[in-house]
Short mmCIF file of C-alpha atoms in Angstrom, two decimals:
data_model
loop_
_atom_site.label_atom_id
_atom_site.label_comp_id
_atom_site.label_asym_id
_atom_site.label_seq_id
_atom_site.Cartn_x
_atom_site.Cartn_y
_atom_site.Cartn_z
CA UNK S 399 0.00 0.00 0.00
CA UNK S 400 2.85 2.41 0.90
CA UNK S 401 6.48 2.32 1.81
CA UNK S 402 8.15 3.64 4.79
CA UNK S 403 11.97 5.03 5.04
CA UNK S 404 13.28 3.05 7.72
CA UNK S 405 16.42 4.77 7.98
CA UNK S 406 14.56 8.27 8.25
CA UNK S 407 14.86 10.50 11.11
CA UNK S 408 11.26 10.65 11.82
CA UNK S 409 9.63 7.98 14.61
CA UNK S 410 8.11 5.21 12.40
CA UNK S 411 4.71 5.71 13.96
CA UNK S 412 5.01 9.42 12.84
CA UNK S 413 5.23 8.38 9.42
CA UNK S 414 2.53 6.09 9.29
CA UNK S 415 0.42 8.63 10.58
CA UNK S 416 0.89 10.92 7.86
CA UNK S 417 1.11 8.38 5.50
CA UNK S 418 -2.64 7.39 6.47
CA UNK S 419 -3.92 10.98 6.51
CA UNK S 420 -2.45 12.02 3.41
CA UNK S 421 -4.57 8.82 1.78
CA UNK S 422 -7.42 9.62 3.41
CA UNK S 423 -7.52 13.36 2.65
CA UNK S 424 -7.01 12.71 -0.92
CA UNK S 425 -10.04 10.30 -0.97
CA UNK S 426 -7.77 7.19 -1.82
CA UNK S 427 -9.31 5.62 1.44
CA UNK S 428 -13.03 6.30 0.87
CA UNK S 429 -15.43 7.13 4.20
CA UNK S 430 -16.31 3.82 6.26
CA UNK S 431 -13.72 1.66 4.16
CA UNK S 432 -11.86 -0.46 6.36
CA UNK S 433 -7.96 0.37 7.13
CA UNK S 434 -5.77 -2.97 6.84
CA UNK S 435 -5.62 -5.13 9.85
CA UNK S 436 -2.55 -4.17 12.43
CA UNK S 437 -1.44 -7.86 11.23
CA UNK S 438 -1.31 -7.62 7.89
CA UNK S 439 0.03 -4.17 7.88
CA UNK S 440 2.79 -5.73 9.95
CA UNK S 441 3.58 -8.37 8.45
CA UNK S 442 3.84 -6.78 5.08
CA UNK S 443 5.80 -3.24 6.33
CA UNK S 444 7.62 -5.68 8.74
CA UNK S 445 7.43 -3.03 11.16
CA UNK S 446 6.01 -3.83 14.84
CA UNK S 447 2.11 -4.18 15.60
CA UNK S 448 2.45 -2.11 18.13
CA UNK S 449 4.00 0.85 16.57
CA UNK S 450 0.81 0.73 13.78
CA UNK S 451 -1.69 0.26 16.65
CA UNK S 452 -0.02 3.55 18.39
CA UNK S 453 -0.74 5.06 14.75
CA UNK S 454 -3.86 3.93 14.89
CA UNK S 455 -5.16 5.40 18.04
CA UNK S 456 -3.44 8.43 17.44
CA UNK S 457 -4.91 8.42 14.41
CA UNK S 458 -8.36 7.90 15.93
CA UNK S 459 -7.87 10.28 18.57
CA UNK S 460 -7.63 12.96 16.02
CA UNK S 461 -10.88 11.31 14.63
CA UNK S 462 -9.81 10.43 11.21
CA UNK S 463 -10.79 7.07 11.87
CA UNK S 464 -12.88 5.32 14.14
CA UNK S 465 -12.93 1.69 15.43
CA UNK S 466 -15.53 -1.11 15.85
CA UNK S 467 -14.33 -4.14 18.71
CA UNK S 468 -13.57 -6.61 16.78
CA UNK S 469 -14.72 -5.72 12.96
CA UNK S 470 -11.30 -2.72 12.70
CA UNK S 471 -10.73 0.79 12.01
CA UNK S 472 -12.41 2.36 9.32
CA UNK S 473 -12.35 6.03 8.23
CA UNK S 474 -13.83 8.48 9.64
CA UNK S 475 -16.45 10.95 7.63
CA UNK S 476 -13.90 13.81 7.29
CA UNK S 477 -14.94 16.59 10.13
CA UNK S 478 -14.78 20.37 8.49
CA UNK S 479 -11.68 21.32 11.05
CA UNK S 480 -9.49 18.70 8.60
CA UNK S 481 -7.78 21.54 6.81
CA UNK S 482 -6.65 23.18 9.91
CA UNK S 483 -2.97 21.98 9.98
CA UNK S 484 -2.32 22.23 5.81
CA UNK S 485 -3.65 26.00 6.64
CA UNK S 486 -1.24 26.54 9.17
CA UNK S 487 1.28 24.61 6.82
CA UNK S 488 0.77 26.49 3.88
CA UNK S 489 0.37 30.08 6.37
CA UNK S 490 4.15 29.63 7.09
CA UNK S 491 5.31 28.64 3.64
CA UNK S 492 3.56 32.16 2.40
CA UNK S 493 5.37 34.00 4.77
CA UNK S 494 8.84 32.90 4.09
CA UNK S 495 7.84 33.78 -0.20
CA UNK S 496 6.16 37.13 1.17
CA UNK S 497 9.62 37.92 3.17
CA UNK S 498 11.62 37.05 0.22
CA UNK S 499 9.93 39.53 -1.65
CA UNK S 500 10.12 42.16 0.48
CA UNK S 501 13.58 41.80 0.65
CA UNK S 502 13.71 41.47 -3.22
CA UNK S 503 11.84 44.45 -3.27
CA UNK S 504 8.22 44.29 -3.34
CA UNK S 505 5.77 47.16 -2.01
CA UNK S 506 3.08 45.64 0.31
CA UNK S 507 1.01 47.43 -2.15
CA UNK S 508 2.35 45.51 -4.71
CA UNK S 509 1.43 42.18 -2.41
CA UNK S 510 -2.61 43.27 -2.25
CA UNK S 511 -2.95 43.84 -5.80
CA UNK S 512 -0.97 40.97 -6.62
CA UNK S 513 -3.60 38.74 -4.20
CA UNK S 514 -6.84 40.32 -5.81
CA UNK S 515 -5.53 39.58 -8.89
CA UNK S 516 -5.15 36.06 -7.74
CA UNK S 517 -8.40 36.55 -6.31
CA UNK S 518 -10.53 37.72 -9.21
CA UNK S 519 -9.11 34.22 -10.85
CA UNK S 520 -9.97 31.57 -8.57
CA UNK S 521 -12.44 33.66 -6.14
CA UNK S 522 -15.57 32.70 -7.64
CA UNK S 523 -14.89 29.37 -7.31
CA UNK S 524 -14.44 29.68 -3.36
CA UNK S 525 -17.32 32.20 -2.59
CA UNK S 526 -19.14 29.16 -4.01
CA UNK S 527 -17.92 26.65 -2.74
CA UNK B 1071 5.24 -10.19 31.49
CA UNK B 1072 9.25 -10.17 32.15
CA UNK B 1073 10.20 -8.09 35.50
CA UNK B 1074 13.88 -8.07 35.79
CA UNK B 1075 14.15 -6.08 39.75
CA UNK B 1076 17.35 -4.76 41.49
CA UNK B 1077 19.14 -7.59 39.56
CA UNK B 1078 23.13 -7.77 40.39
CA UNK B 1079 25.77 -10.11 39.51
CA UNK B 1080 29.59 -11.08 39.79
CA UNK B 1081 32.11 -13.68 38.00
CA UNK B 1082 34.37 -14.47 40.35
CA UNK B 1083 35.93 -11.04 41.85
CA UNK B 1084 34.77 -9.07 38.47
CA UNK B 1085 31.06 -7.52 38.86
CA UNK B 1086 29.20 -8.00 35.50
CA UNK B 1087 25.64 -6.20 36.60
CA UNK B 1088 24.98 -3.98 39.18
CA UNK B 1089 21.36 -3.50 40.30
CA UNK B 1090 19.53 -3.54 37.20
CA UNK B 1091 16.00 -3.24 36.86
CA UNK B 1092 13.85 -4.00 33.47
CA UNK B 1093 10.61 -4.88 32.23
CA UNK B 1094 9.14 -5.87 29.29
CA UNK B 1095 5.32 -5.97 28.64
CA UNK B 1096 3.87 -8.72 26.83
CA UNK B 1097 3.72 -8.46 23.23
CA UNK B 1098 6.54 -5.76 23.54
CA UNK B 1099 9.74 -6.53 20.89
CA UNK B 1100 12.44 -4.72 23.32
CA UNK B 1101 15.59 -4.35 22.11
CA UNK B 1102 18.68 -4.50 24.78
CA UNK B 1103 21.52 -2.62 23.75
CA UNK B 1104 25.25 -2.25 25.15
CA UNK B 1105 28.44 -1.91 23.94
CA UNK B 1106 30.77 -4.91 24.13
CA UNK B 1107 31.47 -6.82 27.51
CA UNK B 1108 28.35 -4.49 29.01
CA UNK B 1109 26.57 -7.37 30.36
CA UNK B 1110 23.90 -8.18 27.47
CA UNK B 1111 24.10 -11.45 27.43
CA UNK B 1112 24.52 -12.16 31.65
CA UNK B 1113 21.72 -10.46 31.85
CA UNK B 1114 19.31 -12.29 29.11
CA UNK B 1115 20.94 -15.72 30.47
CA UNK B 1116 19.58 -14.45 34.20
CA UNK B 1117 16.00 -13.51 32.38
CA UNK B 1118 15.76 -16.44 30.92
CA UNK B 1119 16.68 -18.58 34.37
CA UNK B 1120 19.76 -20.16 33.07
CA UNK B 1121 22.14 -18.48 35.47
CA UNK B 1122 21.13 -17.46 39.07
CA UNK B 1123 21.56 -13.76 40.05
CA UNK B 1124 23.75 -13.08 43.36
CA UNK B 1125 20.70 -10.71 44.58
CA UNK B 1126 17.48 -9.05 42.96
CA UNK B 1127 14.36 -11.09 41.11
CA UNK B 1128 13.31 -12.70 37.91
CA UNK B 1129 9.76 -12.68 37.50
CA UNK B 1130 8.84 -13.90 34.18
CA UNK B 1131 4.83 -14.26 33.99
CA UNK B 1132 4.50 -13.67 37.56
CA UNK B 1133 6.75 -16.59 38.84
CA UNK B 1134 10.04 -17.27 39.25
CA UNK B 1135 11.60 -18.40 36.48
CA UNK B 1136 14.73 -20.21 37.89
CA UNK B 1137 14.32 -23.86 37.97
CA UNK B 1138 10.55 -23.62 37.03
CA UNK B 1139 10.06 -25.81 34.15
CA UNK B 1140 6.68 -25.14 33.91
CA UNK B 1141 7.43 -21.30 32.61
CA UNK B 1142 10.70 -22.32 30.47
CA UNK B 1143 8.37 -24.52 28.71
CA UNK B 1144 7.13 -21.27 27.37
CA UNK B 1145 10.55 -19.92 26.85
CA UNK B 1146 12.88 -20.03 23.93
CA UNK B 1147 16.46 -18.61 23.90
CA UNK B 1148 18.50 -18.67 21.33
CA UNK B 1149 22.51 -17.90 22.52
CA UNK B 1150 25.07 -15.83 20.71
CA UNK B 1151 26.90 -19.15 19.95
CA UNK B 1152 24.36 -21.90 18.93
CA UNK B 1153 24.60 -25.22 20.65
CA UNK B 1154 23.75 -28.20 19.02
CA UNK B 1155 23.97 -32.05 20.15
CA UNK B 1156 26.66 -33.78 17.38
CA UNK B 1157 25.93 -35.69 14.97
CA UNK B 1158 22.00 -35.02 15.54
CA UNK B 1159 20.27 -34.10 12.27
CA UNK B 1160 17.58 -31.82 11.58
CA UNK B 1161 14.24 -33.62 12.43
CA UNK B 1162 16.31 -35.71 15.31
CA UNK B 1163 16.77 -32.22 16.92
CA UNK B 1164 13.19 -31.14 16.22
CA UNK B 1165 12.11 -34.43 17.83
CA UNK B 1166 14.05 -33.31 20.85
CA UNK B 1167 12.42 -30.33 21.12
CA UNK B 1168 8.73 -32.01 20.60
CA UNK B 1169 9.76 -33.72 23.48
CA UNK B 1170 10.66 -30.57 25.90
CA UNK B 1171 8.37 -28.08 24.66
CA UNK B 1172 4.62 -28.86 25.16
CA UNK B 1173 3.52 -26.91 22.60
CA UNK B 1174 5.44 -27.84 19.51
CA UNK B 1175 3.71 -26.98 16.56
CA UNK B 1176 4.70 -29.81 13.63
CA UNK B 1177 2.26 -28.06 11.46
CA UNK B 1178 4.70 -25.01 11.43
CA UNK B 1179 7.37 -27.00 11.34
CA UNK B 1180 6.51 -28.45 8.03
CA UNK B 1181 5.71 -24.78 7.05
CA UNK B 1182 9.01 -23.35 7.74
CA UNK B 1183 10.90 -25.98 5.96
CA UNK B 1184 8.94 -25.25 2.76
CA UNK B 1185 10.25 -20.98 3.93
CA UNK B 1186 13.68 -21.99 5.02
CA UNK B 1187 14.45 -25.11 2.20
CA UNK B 1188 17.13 -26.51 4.20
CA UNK B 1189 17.68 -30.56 4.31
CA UNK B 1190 15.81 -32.28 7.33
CA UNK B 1191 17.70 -35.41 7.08
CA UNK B 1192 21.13 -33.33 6.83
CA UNK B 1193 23.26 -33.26 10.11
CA UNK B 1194 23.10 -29.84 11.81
CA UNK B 1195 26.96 -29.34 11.88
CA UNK B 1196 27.26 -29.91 8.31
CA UNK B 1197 25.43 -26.46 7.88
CA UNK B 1198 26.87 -23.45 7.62
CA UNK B 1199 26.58 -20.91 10.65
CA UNK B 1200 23.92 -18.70 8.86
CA UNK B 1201 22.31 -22.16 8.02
CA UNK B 1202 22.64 -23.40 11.15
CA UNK B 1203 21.17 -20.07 12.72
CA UNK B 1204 17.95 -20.69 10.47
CA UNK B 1205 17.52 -23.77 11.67
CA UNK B 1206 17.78 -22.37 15.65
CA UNK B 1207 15.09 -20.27 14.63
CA UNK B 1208 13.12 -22.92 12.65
CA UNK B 1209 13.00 -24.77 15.87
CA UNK B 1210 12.64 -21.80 18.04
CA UNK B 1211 9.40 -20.52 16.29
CA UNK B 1212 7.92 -24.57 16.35
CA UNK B 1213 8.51 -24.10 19.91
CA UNK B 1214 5.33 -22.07 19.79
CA UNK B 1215 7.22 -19.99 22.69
CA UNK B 1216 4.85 -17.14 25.02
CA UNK B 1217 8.52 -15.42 25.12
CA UNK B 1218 11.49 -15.28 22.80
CA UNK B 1219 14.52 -14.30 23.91
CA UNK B 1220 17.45 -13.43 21.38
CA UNK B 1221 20.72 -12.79 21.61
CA UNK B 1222 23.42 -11.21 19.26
CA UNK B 1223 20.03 -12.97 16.45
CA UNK B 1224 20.89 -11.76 12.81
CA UNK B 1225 25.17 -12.11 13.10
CA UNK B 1226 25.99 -14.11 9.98
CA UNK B 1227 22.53 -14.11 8.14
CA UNK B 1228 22.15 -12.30 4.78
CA UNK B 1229 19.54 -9.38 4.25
CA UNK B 1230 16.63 -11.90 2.72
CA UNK B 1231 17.07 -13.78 5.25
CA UNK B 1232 16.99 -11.43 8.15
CA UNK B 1233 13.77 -9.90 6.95
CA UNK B 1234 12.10 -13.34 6.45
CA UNK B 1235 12.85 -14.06 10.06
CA UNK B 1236 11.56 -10.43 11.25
CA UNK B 1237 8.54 -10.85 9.53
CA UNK B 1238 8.24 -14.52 11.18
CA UNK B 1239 8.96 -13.11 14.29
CA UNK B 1240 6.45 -9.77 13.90
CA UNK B 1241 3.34 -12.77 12.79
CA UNK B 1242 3.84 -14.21 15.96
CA UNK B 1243 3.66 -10.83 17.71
CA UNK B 1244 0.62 -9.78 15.84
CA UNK B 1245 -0.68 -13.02 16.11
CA UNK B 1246 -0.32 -14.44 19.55
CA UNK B 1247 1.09 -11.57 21.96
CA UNK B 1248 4.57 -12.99 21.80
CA UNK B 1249 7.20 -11.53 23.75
CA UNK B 1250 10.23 -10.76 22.26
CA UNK B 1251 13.66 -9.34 24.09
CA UNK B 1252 16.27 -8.91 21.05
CA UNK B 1253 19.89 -7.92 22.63
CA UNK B 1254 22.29 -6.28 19.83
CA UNK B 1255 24.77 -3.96 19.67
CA UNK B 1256 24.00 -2.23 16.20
CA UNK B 1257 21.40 0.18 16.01
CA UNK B 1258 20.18 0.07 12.77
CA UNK B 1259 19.40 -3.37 12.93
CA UNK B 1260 16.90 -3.16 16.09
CA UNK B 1261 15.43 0.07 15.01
CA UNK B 1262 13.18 -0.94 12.52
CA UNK B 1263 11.01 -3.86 15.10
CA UNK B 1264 11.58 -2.75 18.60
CA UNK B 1265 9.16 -0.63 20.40
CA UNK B 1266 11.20 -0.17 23.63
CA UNK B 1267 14.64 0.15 23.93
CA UNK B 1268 17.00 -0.21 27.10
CA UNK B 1269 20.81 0.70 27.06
CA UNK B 1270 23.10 -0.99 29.10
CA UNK B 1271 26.37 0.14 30.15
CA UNK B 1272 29.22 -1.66 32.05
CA UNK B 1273 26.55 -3.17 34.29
CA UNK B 1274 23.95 -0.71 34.38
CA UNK B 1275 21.18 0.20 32.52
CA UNK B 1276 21.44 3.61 31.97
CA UNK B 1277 18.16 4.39 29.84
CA UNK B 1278 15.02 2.59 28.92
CA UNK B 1279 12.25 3.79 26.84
CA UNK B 1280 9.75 3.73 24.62
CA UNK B 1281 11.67 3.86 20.97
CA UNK B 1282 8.75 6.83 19.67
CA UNK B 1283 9.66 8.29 22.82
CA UNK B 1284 12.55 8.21 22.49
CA UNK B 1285 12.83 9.75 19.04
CA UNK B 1286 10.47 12.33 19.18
CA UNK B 1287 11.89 13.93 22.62
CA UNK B 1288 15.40 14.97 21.77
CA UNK B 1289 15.35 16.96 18.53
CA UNK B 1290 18.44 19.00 16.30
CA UNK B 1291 18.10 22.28 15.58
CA UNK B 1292 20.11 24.81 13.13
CA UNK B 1293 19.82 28.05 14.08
CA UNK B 1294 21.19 31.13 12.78
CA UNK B 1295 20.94 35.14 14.01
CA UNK B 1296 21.53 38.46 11.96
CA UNK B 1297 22.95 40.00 15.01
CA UNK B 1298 24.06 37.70 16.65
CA UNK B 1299 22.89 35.10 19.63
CA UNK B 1300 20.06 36.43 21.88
CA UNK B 1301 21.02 36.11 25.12
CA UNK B 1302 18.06 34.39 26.84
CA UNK B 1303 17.44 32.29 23.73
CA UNK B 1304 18.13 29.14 25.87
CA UNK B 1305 16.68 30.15 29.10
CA UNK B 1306 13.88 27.41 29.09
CA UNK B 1307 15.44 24.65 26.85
CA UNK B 1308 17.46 21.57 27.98
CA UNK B 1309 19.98 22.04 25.91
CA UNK B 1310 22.28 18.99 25.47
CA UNK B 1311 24.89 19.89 23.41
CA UNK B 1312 26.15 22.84 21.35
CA UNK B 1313 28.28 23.14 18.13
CA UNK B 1314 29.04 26.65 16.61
CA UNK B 1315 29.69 26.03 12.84
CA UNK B 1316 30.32 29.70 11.09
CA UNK B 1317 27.42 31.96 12.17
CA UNK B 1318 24.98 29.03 12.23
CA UNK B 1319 24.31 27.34 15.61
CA UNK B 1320 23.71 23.24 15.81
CA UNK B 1321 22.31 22.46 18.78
CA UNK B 1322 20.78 19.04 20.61
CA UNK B 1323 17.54 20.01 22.64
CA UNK B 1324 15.44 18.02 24.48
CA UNK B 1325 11.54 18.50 24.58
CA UNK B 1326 8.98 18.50 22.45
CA UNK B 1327 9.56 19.82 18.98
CA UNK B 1328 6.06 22.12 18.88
CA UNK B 1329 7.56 23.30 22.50
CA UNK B 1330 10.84 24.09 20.87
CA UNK B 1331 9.64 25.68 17.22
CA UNK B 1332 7.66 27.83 19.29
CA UNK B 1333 10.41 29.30 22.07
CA UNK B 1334 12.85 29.39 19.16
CA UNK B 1335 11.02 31.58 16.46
CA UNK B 1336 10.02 34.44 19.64
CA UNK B 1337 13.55 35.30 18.94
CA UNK B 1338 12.86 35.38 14.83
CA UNK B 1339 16.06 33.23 13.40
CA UNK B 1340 16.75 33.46 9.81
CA UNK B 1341 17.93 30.08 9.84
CA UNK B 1342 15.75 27.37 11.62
CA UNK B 1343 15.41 23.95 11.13
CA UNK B 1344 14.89 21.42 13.50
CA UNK B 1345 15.32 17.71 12.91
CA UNK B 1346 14.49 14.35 14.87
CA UNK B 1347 17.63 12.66 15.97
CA UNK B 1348 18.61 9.22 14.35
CA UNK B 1349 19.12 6.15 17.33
CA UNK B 1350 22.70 6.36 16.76
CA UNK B 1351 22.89 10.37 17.42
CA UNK B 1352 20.36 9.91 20.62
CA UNK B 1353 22.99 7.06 21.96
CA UNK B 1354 26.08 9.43 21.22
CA UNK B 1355 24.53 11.95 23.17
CA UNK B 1356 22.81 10.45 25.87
CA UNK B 1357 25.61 8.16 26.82
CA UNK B 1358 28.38 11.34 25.68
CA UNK B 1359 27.20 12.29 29.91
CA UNK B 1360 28.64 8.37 30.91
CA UNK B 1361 32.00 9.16 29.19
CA UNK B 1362 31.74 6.56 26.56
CA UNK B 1363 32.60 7.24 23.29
CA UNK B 1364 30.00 5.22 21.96
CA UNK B 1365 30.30 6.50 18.12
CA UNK B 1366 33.70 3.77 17.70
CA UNK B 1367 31.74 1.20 18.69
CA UNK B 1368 28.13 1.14 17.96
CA UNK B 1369 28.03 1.16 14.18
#
């Protein structure tokens, strides 16, 4: 289903967690399908059951997926507040481009123009969305 | 499941463990690391009742396990140097073994030989050492054991190998709650299965921990000023270690990273990044306090 870098820096359990949101927030893991078994995601990551049941609660403590007792996790019908941490991702990644303008030169005039032009573009789209 | 308490030990006038207190919870896959002559394997002999310690307990499924057959029938250890009677051949050992362990599964065994394709009828000795380490596991894993203890496992078996065993070893995990206690001294080859780690050190264990833990509580961080260092920039961080390189700082912090990212940028750095630690980095720095330098030796 997906591969993990072993030799990364980040905890294996970290990884699986994003791995898992990142399929579920681009739909490849529909609503109420079932997430692989802790065994069989195990046995074919060969990493250790416990480490993918820690993803999964943390997973299910940020209610992307919930669990039935004995029948598995499943996902969870995405809750509105999903986008909150790619906003705050994507908040910091414009302010480090804004900066570098700045320093390159740009008016802050320049920077509201430039995003109402960006706005008259795709803004329909979102007032209606 | 395994409660190691206040566990000491001597060979003759030379101490080998001082007071050493672990525990392992079932269906854990704990991974006991140590540099050379550290104690590793005293100390798994001791948890797995073959030697007696000179003071502290053994509990191993809440009894005794020292002279208890009746919870070493649920124990498997496989040493650092395999013993095997001469001249015996495969399926004459495995017979043995039926014969000891209670539980011996000859379903499995019949499985594994189809995974493992090695000879039953061939005399163990006449195998090479990685051979003859597949076939301790082959036996091991029939064994059906509650808790596997392993030391020094993957030394002379090639990469397929090793990851048909982990997986093996991970089923039976997943499967059945098994127990697992791996001792080792490379990193990178216990990093990948264990969930809890614990370092020993000439006698002592010095750290144990949950690996995630572990990881995601020390962190790296490359900072970098325009004018220069703010003085109270490390006021509230536990700062383990510090490396000026040019104008850009590298420093080891402990705490958590959100914790960190947000103490740091108060200060506004033009350069920040901050990065997890790999096992080997956490172990040079955590044992850099003991006075070891453990970078020569843990590769």
């Amino acid at each position: 289903m997906f591969e993990l870098d072993l030799r990364s820096r980040k905890p294996i359990y970290e990884q699986l967690v994003d791995k898992l949101k990142e399929l579920i927030i681009n739909d490849v893991l529909r609503v109420d399908e079932k997430l692989p078994s802790v065994r069989t995601l195990a046995q074919q990551l060969t990493i250790n059951p416990n480490t993918i049941q820690k993803a999964y609660r943390e997973l299910e403590s940020q209610a992307y997926i919930y669990s039935i007792k004995g029948k598995g996790s499943f996902v969870n019908a995405l809750a509105k507040n999903e986008n909150v941490e790619e906003l705050e991702k994507m908040k910091d990644e414009l302010k480090k481009l804004i900066a570098e303008a700045l320093f390159l030169g740009l008016s802050t005039s320049d920077l509201y123009s430039l995003i109402d032009e960006v706005d008259d573009v795709v803004g329909g789209g979102y007032t209606n969305d | 499941m395994i409660n190691i308490n206040n566990v000491s030990k001597d060979f003759e006038r030379s101490v080998v463990l001082k007071d050493v207190s672990l525990h392992v919870n079932q269906g854990s896959i704990y991974g006991l690391l140590g540099s050379n002559g550290a104690g590793k394997t005293t100390l798994l002999k001791i948890a797995t009742g073959i030697l007696q310690q000179d003071h502290g307990e053994v509990v191993v499924n809440e009894q005794v396990i020292f002279e208890n057959p009746h919870i070493k029938n649920n124990v498997v250890f496989i040493p650092d140097v395999l013993y095997f009677f001469s001249q015996y051949t495969v399926i004459q050992m495995a017979k043995f073994y039926e014969d000891i362990y209670s539980n011996w599964n000859a379903e499995r065994f019949a499985k594994l030989q189809q995974l493992f394709g090695l000879d039953v009828n061939k005399k163990i000795q006449r195998f090479s050492k990685g051979m003859q380490r597949q076939v301790a596991f082959w036996l091991a894993l029939s064994a059906m054991p509650d808790v596997l203890v392993l030391d020094e496992p993957f030394d002379g078996l090639d990469a397929v190998i090793r990851q048909k065993i982990k997986n093996l070893i991970i089923q039976d995990v997943a499967d059945r709650e098994m127990t697992v206690i791996i001792s080792s001294h490379n990193l990178r080859e216990v990093e990948d299965i264990c969930d809890h780690i614990g370092i020993l050190h000439q006698g002592s264990l010095i750290l144990e921990k949950d690996l995630d833990d572990l990881k995601s509580d020390i962190h790296k961080v490359q900072i970098a000023f325009k004018d220069g260092l703010p003085t109270e920039l490390f006021n509230h961080l536990d700062v383990l270690h510090k490396d000026q390189r040019g104008s850009v700082l590298l420093c080891i912090i402990r705490g958590k990273d959100q914790d960190i990212a947000k103490h740091i940028s108060q200060y506004k750095p033009v350069v920040y990044d901050l990065l997890p630690l790999t096992l080997e980095e956490i172990f040079i720095y955590e044992m850099g306090g003991v006075g070891y330098a453990i970078e020569n030796v843990l590769v």
